Coordinates of C-alpha atoms in Angstrom, one line a residue:
R1 CA -20.2 -42.8 8.7
M2 CA -18.0 -39.9 9.8
R3 CA -17.8 -39.9 13.6
I4 CA -17.7 -36.6 15.5
K5 CA -16.2 -36.0 18.9
T6 CA -18.1 -33.3 20.8
H7 CA -15.4 -31.5 22.7
P8 CA -11.9 -32.3 21.5
T9 CA -9.0 -30.4 23.2
I10 CA -6.2 -28.7 21.3
C11 CA -2.7 -27.7 22.4
C12 CA -0.8 -25.2 20.3
C13 CA 2.9 -26.1 20.5
M14 CA 5.6 -23.6 19.4
I15 CA 9.4 -23.4 19.3
V16 CA 10.7 -19.9 19.4
K17 CA 13.8 -17.8 19.6
N18 CA 13.8 -14.0 19.7
E19 CA 10.1 -13.7 18.6
A20 CA 9.0 -11.1 21.2
Q21 CA 7.7 -8.8 18.5
N22 CA 5.8 -11.5 16.7
L23 CA 4.2 -13.4 19.6
P24 CA 1.2 -11.2 20.1
L25 CA 0.1 -11.9 16.5
V26 CA 0.6 -15.6 16.5
I27 CA -0.8 -16.4 20.0
G28 CA -3.6 -13.9 19.5
S29 CA -4.7 -15.7 16.3
V30 CA -5.1 -19.1 18.1
K31 CA -6.0 -18.1 21.7
A32 CA -9.7 -18.4 21.2
L33 CA -9.3 -21.8 19.5
V34 CA -6.9 -23.8 21.7
D35 CA -7.1 -25.0 25.3
R36 CA -3.4 -24.4 26.0
V37 CA -0.3 -22.7 24.4
V38 CA 3.1 -24.4 25.0
V39 CA 6.1 -22.3 24.1
V40 CA 9.6 -23.9 24.1
D41 CA 12.2 -21.1 24.0
T42 CA 15.6 -22.1 22.6
G43 CA 17.7 -19.2 23.9
S44 CA 16.0 -15.9 23.4
D45 CA 17.6 -12.7 24.6
D46 CA 14.9 -10.2 23.6
G47 CA 12.3 -11.0 26.4
T48 CA 10.4 -13.6 24.4
P49 CA 9.7 -15.8 27.4
E50 CA 8.3 -12.9 29.4
V51 CA 6.1 -11.8 26.5
A52 CA 4.8 -15.4 26.0
R53 CA 3.9 -15.7 29.7
E54 CA 2.0 -12.3 29.6
L55 CA 0.0 -13.7 26.7
G56 CA -1.0 -16.7 28.7
A57 CA 1.4 -19.3 27.3
E58 CA 3.2 -22.0 29.3
V59 CA 6.9 -21.4 28.7
Y60 CA 9.7 -24.0 29.0
L61 CA 13.4 -23.0 28.5
H62 CA 15.5 -25.4 26.4
P63 CA 18.5 -23.5 25.0
W64 CA 20.2 -25.0 22.0
E65 CA 22.9 -27.5 23.0
G66 CA 25.4 -28.2 20.3
P67 CA 24.3 -27.8 16.6
F68 CA 20.8 -26.4 16.1
D69 CA 18.2 -29.1 15.7
F70 CA 14.7 -27.9 15.0
S71 CA 13.1 -31.4 15.1
A72 CA 14.6 -32.1 18.5
A73 CA 13.2 -28.8 19.9
R74 CA 9.8 -29.4 18.2
N75 CA 9.6 -33.0 19.7
I76 CA 10.4 -31.5 23.1
A77 CA 7.6 -29.0 22.8
H78 CA 5.1 -31.7 21.8
G79 CA 6.1 -33.8 24.8
Y80 CA 4.5 -31.2 27.0
A81 CA 1.1 -31.6 25.3
S82 CA -1.6 -33.8 26.9
E83 CA -4.5 -32.6 24.8
D84 CA -6.3 -34.6 22.1
W85 CA -4.7 -32.6 19.2
I86 CA -1.5 -30.7 18.6
L87 CA -1.6 -27.5 16.5
V88 CA 1.8 -26.5 15.2
M89 CA 2.6 -22.8 14.8
D90 CA 5.8 -20.9 14.3
G91 CA 6.7 -17.7 16.1
D92 CA 6.2 -15.7 12.8
D93 CA 2.9 -17.3 11.8
E94 CA -0.7 -16.2 11.9
L95 CA -3.8 -18.3 11.7
E96 CA -6.4 -16.8 9.4
P97 CA -9.1 -15.6 11.9
S98 CA -12.0 -16.7 9.7
D99 CA -10.8 -20.3 9.7
V100 CA -10.9 -20.8 13.5
D101 CA -14.4 -22.5 13.4
L102 CA -13.1 -24.7 10.5
V103 CA -10.2 -25.9 12.7
R104 CA -12.7 -26.8 15.5
S105 CA -14.7 -28.9 13.1
L106 CA -11.6 -30.7 11.9
A107 CA -10.6 -31.6 15.4
A108 CA -14.1 -33.0 16.0
R109 CA -13.6 -35.6 13.2
E110 CA -12.5 -39.0 14.3
D111 CA -11.7 -40.4 10.8
V112 CA -8.6 -38.3 10.2
D113 CA -5.4 -38.1 12.3
V114 CA -3.4 -35.6 10.3
W115 CA -4.7 -32.3 8.8
C116 CA -2.5 -30.3 6.4
F117 CA -3.1 -26.6 6.3
L118 CA -2.2 -24.2 3.5
A119 CA 0.9 -22.3 4.5
I120 CA 1.2 -19.0 2.7
S121 CA 4.6 -17.3 2.8
T122 CA 5.3 -13.7 1.9
N123 CA 8.6 -12.1 0.8
T124 CA 10.3 -8.9 1.7
A125 CA 8.0 -7.0 -0.7
G126 CA 4.9 -8.3 1.1
M127 CA 4.0 -10.4 -2.0
E128 CA 3.1 -14.0 -1.8
A129 CA 6.3 -16.1 -2.2
G130 CA 5.0 -19.6 -2.0
T131 CA 2.2 -21.9 -0.8
H132 CA 2.2 -25.5 0.2
W133 CA 0.2 -27.8 2.4
L134 CA 1.9 -28.8 5.6
P135 CA 0.8 -31.0 8.6
R136 CA -0.3 -28.5 11.2
L137 CA -2.9 -30.3 13.2
Y138 CA -2.5 -33.9 14.2
R139 CA -3.8 -36.3 16.8
N140 CA -1.7 -36.7 20.0
G141 CA -0.6 -40.0 21.4
K142 CA -0.1 -41.7 18.0
G143 CA 3.7 -41.8 18.1
F144 CA 4.1 -39.1 15.4
H145 CA 7.4 -37.3 15.6
W146 CA 9.5 -34.8 13.7
E147 CA 12.8 -35.5 11.8
G148 CA 15.3 -33.2 10.2
R149 CA 17.8 -30.8 11.7
V150 CA 16.3 -28.0 9.5
H151 CA 13.1 -28.0 7.3
N152 CA 11.9 -30.7 9.6
Q153 CA 9.2 -33.1 8.5
L154 CA 6.4 -34.9 10.5
K155 CA 6.8 -38.7 10.4
T156 CA 3.4 -40.3 10.6
T157 CA 1.8 -43.7 10.1
S158 CA -1.5 -42.2 9.1
P159 CA -2.6 -40.6 5.8
Q160 CA -2.5 -36.8 5.6
T161 CA -5.6 -34.9 4.5
C162 CA -5.7 -31.3 3.2
A163 CA -8.1 -28.7 4.6
G164 CA -8.7 -25.2 3.5
V165 CA -7.2 -23.6 6.7
R166 CA -4.8 -20.8 5.9
V167 CA -1.7 -20.0 7.9
Y168 CA 0.3 -17.0 7.0
H169 CA 4.1 -17.3 7.4
Y170 CA 6.1 -14.1 7.6
G171 CA 9.5 -15.6 8.2
Y172 CA 10.6 -14.8 4.6
G173 CA 9.5 -11.2 4.8
L174 CA 12.4 -9.9 6.9
K175 CA 14.7 -7.1 5.9
P176 CA 17.5 -8.1 3.5
A177 CA 20.2 -8.1 6.1
E178 CA 18.1 -10.3 8.4
M179 CA 17.3 -12.6 5.6
R180 CA 21.0 -13.0 4.7
K181 CA 21.7 -13.9 8.3
K182 CA 18.8 -16.4 8.3
W183 CA 20.1 -18.0 5.0
R184 CA 23.6 -18.3 6.4
R185 CA 22.3 -20.0 9.5
S186 CA 20.4 -22.4 7.4
A187 CA 23.4 -23.1 5.2
R188 CA 25.5 -24.1 8.3
L189 CA 22.8 -26.5 9.4
L190 CA 22.4 -28.0 6.0
V191 CA 26.2 -28.5 5.6
T192 CA 26.1 -30.5 8.8
T193 CA 23.0 -32.5 7.7
L194 CA 24.4 -33.4 4.3
R195 CA 27.7 -34.5 5.8
E196 CA 25.7 -36.9 7.9
E197 CA 23.1 -37.8 5.2
P198 CA 24.8 -37.3 1.7
E199 CA 21.8 -38.9 0.0
N200 CA 19.1 -36.8 1.6
Y201 CA 17.7 -35.3 -1.6
F202 CA 15.2 -33.1 0.2
Q203 CA 18.0 -31.3 2.0
H204 CA 20.1 -31.0 -1.1
Y205 CA 17.1 -29.1 -2.6
N206 CA 16.9 -26.9 0.5
F207 CA 20.6 -26.2 0.4
A208 CA 20.3 -25.2 -3.3
V209 CA 17.5 -22.8 -2.3
V210 CA 19.7 -21.2 0.3
L211 CA 22.7 -21.0 -2.1
S212 CA 20.6 -19.4 -4.7
N213 CA 19.3 -16.8 -2.3
L214 CA 22.9 -16.1 -1.3
K215 CA 23.7 -15.5 -5.1
R216 CA 25.9 -18.7 -5.2
E217 CA 24.2 -19.9 -8.4
G218 CA 26.9 -22.3 -9.5
A219 CA 27.0 -24.2 -6.2
A220 CA 23.2 -24.2 -6.2
L221 CA 23.1 -25.8 -9.6
K222 CA 25.5 -28.6 -8.5
H223 CA 23.2 -29.6 -5.6
L224 CA 20.2 -29.5 -7.9
Q225 CA 22.0 -31.8 -10.3
I226 CA 22.7 -34.3 -7.5
V227 CA 18.9 -34.5 -7.0
I228 CA 18.1 -34.6 -10.7
D229 CA 20.6 -37.4 -11.3
G230 CA 19.9 -39.5 -8.3
S231 CA 16.5 -38.9 -6.7
P232 CA 13.9 -41.7 -7.2
T233 CA 10.3 -40.9 -8.1
D234 CA 8.8 -43.8 -6.3
S235 CA 6.7 -41.6 -4.0
E236 CA 4.8 -38.3 -4.2
V237 CA 7.2 -36.8 -1.8
N238 CA 10.3 -37.7 -3.8
K239 CA 8.6 -36.6 -7.0
A240 CA 7.7 -33.3 -5.4
V241 CA 11.4 -32.7 -4.5
L242 CA 12.5 -33.4 -8.1
L243 CA 9.8 -31.1 -9.5
M244 CA 10.9 -28.3 -7.2
C245 CA 14.6 -28.9 -8.2
L246 CA 13.8 -28.6 -11.9
Y247 CA 11.8 -25.4 -11.3
L248 CA 14.6 -23.9 -9.3
K249 CA 17.1 -24.9 -12.0
A250 CA 14.9 -23.2 -14.6
Q251 CA 14.7 -20.0 -12.4
I252 CA 18.4 -19.9 -11.9
R253 CA 19.1 -20.4 -15.6
R254 CA 16.6 -17.7 -16.5
R255 CA 18.2 -15.3 -14.0
I256 CA 21.7 -16.0 -15.6
A257 CA 20.2 -15.5 -19.1
E258 CA 18.7 -12.1 -18.1
R259 CA 22.0 -11.0 -16.7
L260 CA 23.8 -12.0 -19.9
S261 CA 21.2 -10.2 -22.0
A262 CA 21.8 -7.1 -20.0
Q263 CA 25.5 -7.5 -20.8
K264 CA 24.6 -7.9 -24.5
K265 CA 26.0 -11.4 -24.6
W266 CA 23.2 -12.6 -26.8
E267 CA 24.4 -16.1 -27.8
K268 CA 25.2 -17.2 -24.2
A269 CA 21.9 -15.7 -23.0
A270 CA 20.0 -17.7 -25.6
Q271 CA 21.7 -20.9 -24.4
E272 CA 20.7 -20.2 -20.8
F273 CA 17.2 -19.4 -21.8
E274 CA 17.0 -22.7 -23.7
L275 CA 18.4 -24.6 -20.6
A276 CA 15.6 -22.9 -18.5
E277 CA 13.0 -24.0 -21.0
N278 CA 14.4 -27.6 -21.0
A279 CA 14.2 -27.8 -17.2
C280 CA 10.5 -26.8 -17.4
M281 CA 9.8 -29.4 -20.0
A282 CA 11.6 -32.1 -17.9
A283 CA 9.4 -31.2 -14.9
L284 CA 6.2 -31.2 -17.0
G285 CA 7.2 -34.6 -18.3
L286 CA 6.9 -35.8 -14.7
D287 CA 3.8 -33.8 -13.9
S288 CA 2.0 -32.0 -16.8
S289 CA 0.0 -29.9 -14.4
F290 CA 2.8 -28.5 -12.3
P291 CA 1.7 -24.8 -12.1
D292 CA 5.1 -23.2 -11.5
C293 CA 6.8 -24.7 -14.6
L294 CA 3.7 -24.1 -16.8
M295 CA 3.8 -20.4 -15.8
L296 CA 7.5 -20.1 -16.4
L297 CA 7.4 -22.0 -19.6
G298 CA 4.7 -19.7 -21.0
E299 CA 6.8 -16.7 -20.0
L300 CA 10.0 -18.1 -21.6
I301 CA 8.1 -18.9 -24.9
N302 CA 6.6 -15.5 -24.9
R303 CA 10.1 -14.0 -24.6
R304 CA 11.2 -16.1 -27.5
G305 CA 8.3 -14.8 -29.5
N306 CA 8.3 -17.3 -32.3
E307 CA 5.7 -19.8 -31.0
P308 CA 2.8 -17.8 -29.6
L309 CA 0.3 -20.7 -29.8
A310 CA 2.7 -22.8 -27.6
A311 CA 2.7 -20.0 -25.1
V312 CA -1.1 -19.9 -25.2
R313 CA -1.3 -23.6 -24.4
A314 CA 1.2 -23.3 -21.5
C315 CA -0.7 -20.3 -19.9
K316 CA -4.1 -21.9 -20.3
D317 CA -2.8 -25.1 -18.8
Y318 CA -1.4 -23.1 -15.9
L319 CA -4.7 -21.4 -15.2
A320 CA -6.5 -24.8 -15.3
A321 CA -3.9 -26.4 -13.1
V322 CA -4.3 -23.8 -10.2
V323 CA -8.1 -24.1 -10.3
E324 CA -7.7 -27.9 -10.1
L325 CA -5.2 -27.8 -7.3
R326 CA -7.3 -25.5 -5.2
A327 CA -10.3 -27.8 -5.6
K328 CA -8.3 -31.0 -5.0
P329 CA -5.1 -30.2 -3.0
R330 CA -2.5 -32.9 -2.6
P331 CA -0.9 -33.5 0.8
H332 CA 2.8 -33.6 0.0
N333 CA 5.7 -31.2 0.3
L334 CA 5.4 -29.6 -3.2
I335 CA 5.8 -25.8 -2.8
I336 CA 3.8 -23.9 -5.3
N337 CA 5.2 -20.4 -5.9
T338 CA 2.4 -19.4 -8.4
M339 CA -0.7 -20.7 -6.7
N340 CA -2.4 -17.3 -6.4
L341 CA -0.7 -15.6 -9.3
D342 CA -3.7 -15.8 -11.6
Y343 CA -3.2 -12.2 -12.7
A344 CA 0.3 -13.1 -14.0
G345 CA -1.1 -16.1 -15.8
Y346 CA -3.7 -14.0 -17.5
Y347 CA -1.0 -11.4 -18.3
Q348 CA 1.2 -14.0 -20.0
L349 CA -1.8 -15.4 -21.9
G350 CA -2.6 -11.9 -23.1
R351 CA 1.0 -11.4 -24.2
A352 CA 0.8 -14.7 -26.1
Y353 CA -2.4 -13.7 -28.0
F354 CA -0.9 -10.3 -28.6
K355 CA 2.1 -11.8 -30.3
S356 CA -0.1 -14.2 -32.3
A357 CA -2.1 -11.2 -33.5
Q358 CA 1.1 -9.5 -34.6
V359 CA 2.3 -12.6 -36.5
R360 CA -1.1 -13.1 -38.2
G361 CA -1.3 -9.4 -39.1
T362 CA 2.1 -9.6 -40.7
N363 CA 0.9 -12.7 -42.7
G364 CA -2.2 -10.8 -43.9
E365 CA -4.6 -12.8 -41.7
Q366 CA -6.4 -9.7 -40.6
E367 CA -9.6 -11.4 -39.4
H368 CA -7.6 -13.8 -37.2
A369 CA -5.4 -11.0 -36.0
G370 CA -8.5 -9.1 -34.8
L371 CA -9.8 -12.1 -32.9
D372 CA -6.4 -12.5 -31.2
F373 CA -6.3 -8.9 -30.2
T374 CA -9.8 -9.4 -28.7
M375 CA -8.5 -12.4 -26.7
A376 CA -5.5 -10.4 -25.7
A377 CA -7.6 -7.6 -24.4
S378 CA -9.9 -10.0 -22.5
N379 CA -6.9 -11.6 -20.7
F380 CA -5.2 -8.3 -19.9
Q381 CA -8.6 -7.2 -18.4
Q382 CA -8.7 -10.3 -16.3
A383 CA -5.1 -9.6 -15.2
V384 CA -6.0 -6.0 -14.1
W385 CA -9.1 -7.2 -12.2
K386 CA -7.1 -10.0 -10.4
A387 CA -4.0 -7.9 -9.6
P388 CA -3.2 -7.8 -5.9
D389 CA -3.4 -4.5 -4.0
N390 CA 0.3 -4.5 -3.4
I391 CA 1.4 -5.1 -6.9
K392 CA 4.4 -3.1 -8.0
F393 CA 3.5 0.1 -9.8
S394 CA 5.6 -0.8 -12.8
Q395 CA 3.7 -4.1 -13.2
L396 CA 0.3 -2.3 -12.9
F397 CA 1.4 0.3 -15.5
E398 CA 2.4 -2.5 -17.9
L399 CA -1.0 -4.3 -17.4
Y400 CA -3.0 -1.1 -18.1
G401 CA -0.8 -0.2 -21.0
C402 CA -1.2 -3.6 -22.7
L403 CA -5.0 -3.6 -22.1
A404 CA -5.4 -0.1 -23.5
F405 CA -3.3 -0.8 -26.6
C406 CA -5.3 -4.0 -27.4
L407 CA -8.6 -2.2 -26.9
M408 CA -7.4 0.4 -29.4
Q409 CA -6.4 -2.3 -31.9
C410 CA -10.0 -3.8 -31.5
G411 CA -11.5 -0.4 -32.3
R412 CA -12.9 -0.1 -28.7
F413 CA -11.6 3.5 -28.4
E414 CA -13.9 4.7 -25.6
E415 CA -12.8 1.8 -23.5
G416 CA -9.2 2.5 -24.4
I417 CA -9.6 6.1 -23.3
E418 CA -11.1 5.0 -20.0
T419 CA -8.3 2.6 -19.4
Y420 CA -5.7 5.4 -20.1
R421 CA -7.7 7.6 -17.6
S422 CA -7.4 4.8 -15.0
M423 CA -3.6 4.8 -15.6
L424 CA -3.4 8.5 -15.1
R425 CA -5.4 8.3 -11.8
V426 CA -2.8 5.9 -10.3
M427 CA 0.3 7.7 -11.6
P428 CA 2.2 10.2 -9.5
K429 CA 2.4 12.5 -12.5
P430 CA 1.0 12.3 -16.1
H431 CA 3.0 10.4 -18.8
P432 CA 3.2 12.0 -22.2
E433 CA 2.9 8.7 -24.0
I434 CA -0.5 8.0 -22.4
L435 CA -1.8 11.5 -23.2
N436 CA -0.6 11.0 -26.8
N437 CA -2.4 7.7 -27.1
M438 CA -5.6 9.2 -25.6
G439 CA -5.3 11.9 -28.3
T440 CA -5.1 9.2 -31.0
A441 CA -8.2 7.5 -29.6
Y442 CA -10.2 10.8 -29.6
G443 CA -9.0 11.3 -33.2
R444 CA -10.4 7.9 -34.2
L445 CA -13.7 8.9 -32.5
N446 CA -13.8 12.1 -34.6
Q447 CA -13.3 14.4 -31.6
P448 CA -10.4 16.5 -32.9
R449 CA -10.7 19.2 -30.1
K450 CA -10.2 16.6 -27.4
A451 CA -7.4 15.0 -29.4
R452 CA -5.5 18.3 -29.7
E453 CA -6.0 18.9 -26.0
C454 CA -4.3 15.6 -25.2
Y455 CA -1.4 16.2 -27.6
R456 CA -0.8 19.7 -26.1
K457 CA -0.8 18.2 -22.5
A458 CA 1.7 15.7 -23.7
L459 CA 3.9 18.4 -25.1
E460 CA 3.7 20.4 -21.9
I461 CA 5.4 17.5 -20.2
D462 CA 7.9 16.8 -23.0
P463 CA 8.1 19.6 -25.6
K464 CA 10.3 17.5 -27.9
Y465 CA 8.0 14.4 -27.9
A466 CA 8.1 13.6 -31.6
A467 CA 4.9 11.5 -31.8
A468 CA 2.8 14.2 -30.1
L469 CA 4.3 17.0 -32.3
H470 CA 3.4 15.0 -35.4
N471 CA -0.1 14.1 -34.2
L472 CA -0.9 17.6 -33.2
K473 CA 0.1 18.9 -36.6
E474 CA -2.0 16.2 -38.3
A475 CA -5.0 17.2 -36.1
G476 CA -4.7 20.8 -37.3
G477 CA -3.3 22.2 -34.1
E478 CA -0.7 24.8 -33.8
I479 CA 2.6 24.0 -32.2
A480 CA 3.8 26.4 -29.5
A481 CA 7.0 28.2 -30.3

């Protein structure tokens, strides 16, 4: 039977430097939960210690001595804790307010020593940049400690158990100049770490991430290859590092390929796209349900355009994988960049069905093409419904446009018109192509007056728009001189 402790105590331990602006959010999110907040300041000059004290935290000053070492500072902070449990928070974190009671119930359990929470990072655009389960709540007095100069890891002798507690991390959502400064600091720390531990594959991966963000792609690929060639897969942690390396390799290769395509170097671009696809396949050979590589593989195959059914399989597998991972999370260091990008998965699946419909239509398989257009419309509709509020306008425009086009191909003209109206409602100004397409839909519904009205509105915006000129003439309308 699961044993429950009635009133377990919790100490929130933080290491901070120049987090005065962020402290009210992070401490405010845990204050009602914990018995004490311990803040170890490593050398702030923005008034962080004073702000922390005003918020009720106990503050201890431990300026960095010699090279930065995040684990050393974190272990110092935890040395001040005397409570039953230690809750780990960073200065730029926020605990989901609705999860406070869940954390209390976890601390009352006596059958688990280490709880992993879902850390959700955001980027500079405010979009989700990655999710992974990290040990954030663990029992005090068990001898657990932190290791690693940067990207430190908790070393425990107890199993780690995942819980549905969400922690939002805003450390990757800084302004570009601040992010570059952060990446450069991490690069210096990682150079020192790898000089001391040349076979630390996890830190080779972290260094590759930093180099990639600093646009040093060639150097990043070299560090990724060190991991790919040498890392064992004898544990879930080592396997996770290898999977993340293969995904990052695929991302970098795709980025290079897109740059070459923009330069019209088609042959070299095709080679890079193929290398990206190969990296995805290698990762899926290790873990066939790795969401990031399933998503990217579907996107790459869609771009190729000659195997739509393979893209359908990859996208379906991605959607199934994220559902499974949410239901049964795995407590290791695997960062999932696409955990909550269902809308993008449905969009890529819609694209795959759309391409299949085009191929089948060309081959004279009209019935199957119609079914594929129906499936494409269904998936584009799911993408629209699941799109986040802060999605880029260009992406939202693309989603609506694909949905409306497929609805038209299915003969669902009234739904197509309503979708075009939705596009017009979110646009800063009307787009002639949308108005022209609405006119086409009204024409198919045998409503020539409304069709001509749409064509004329399109021509008011662009008097030389050839499609609207032609369609207005076909609809019996006069073209203004």
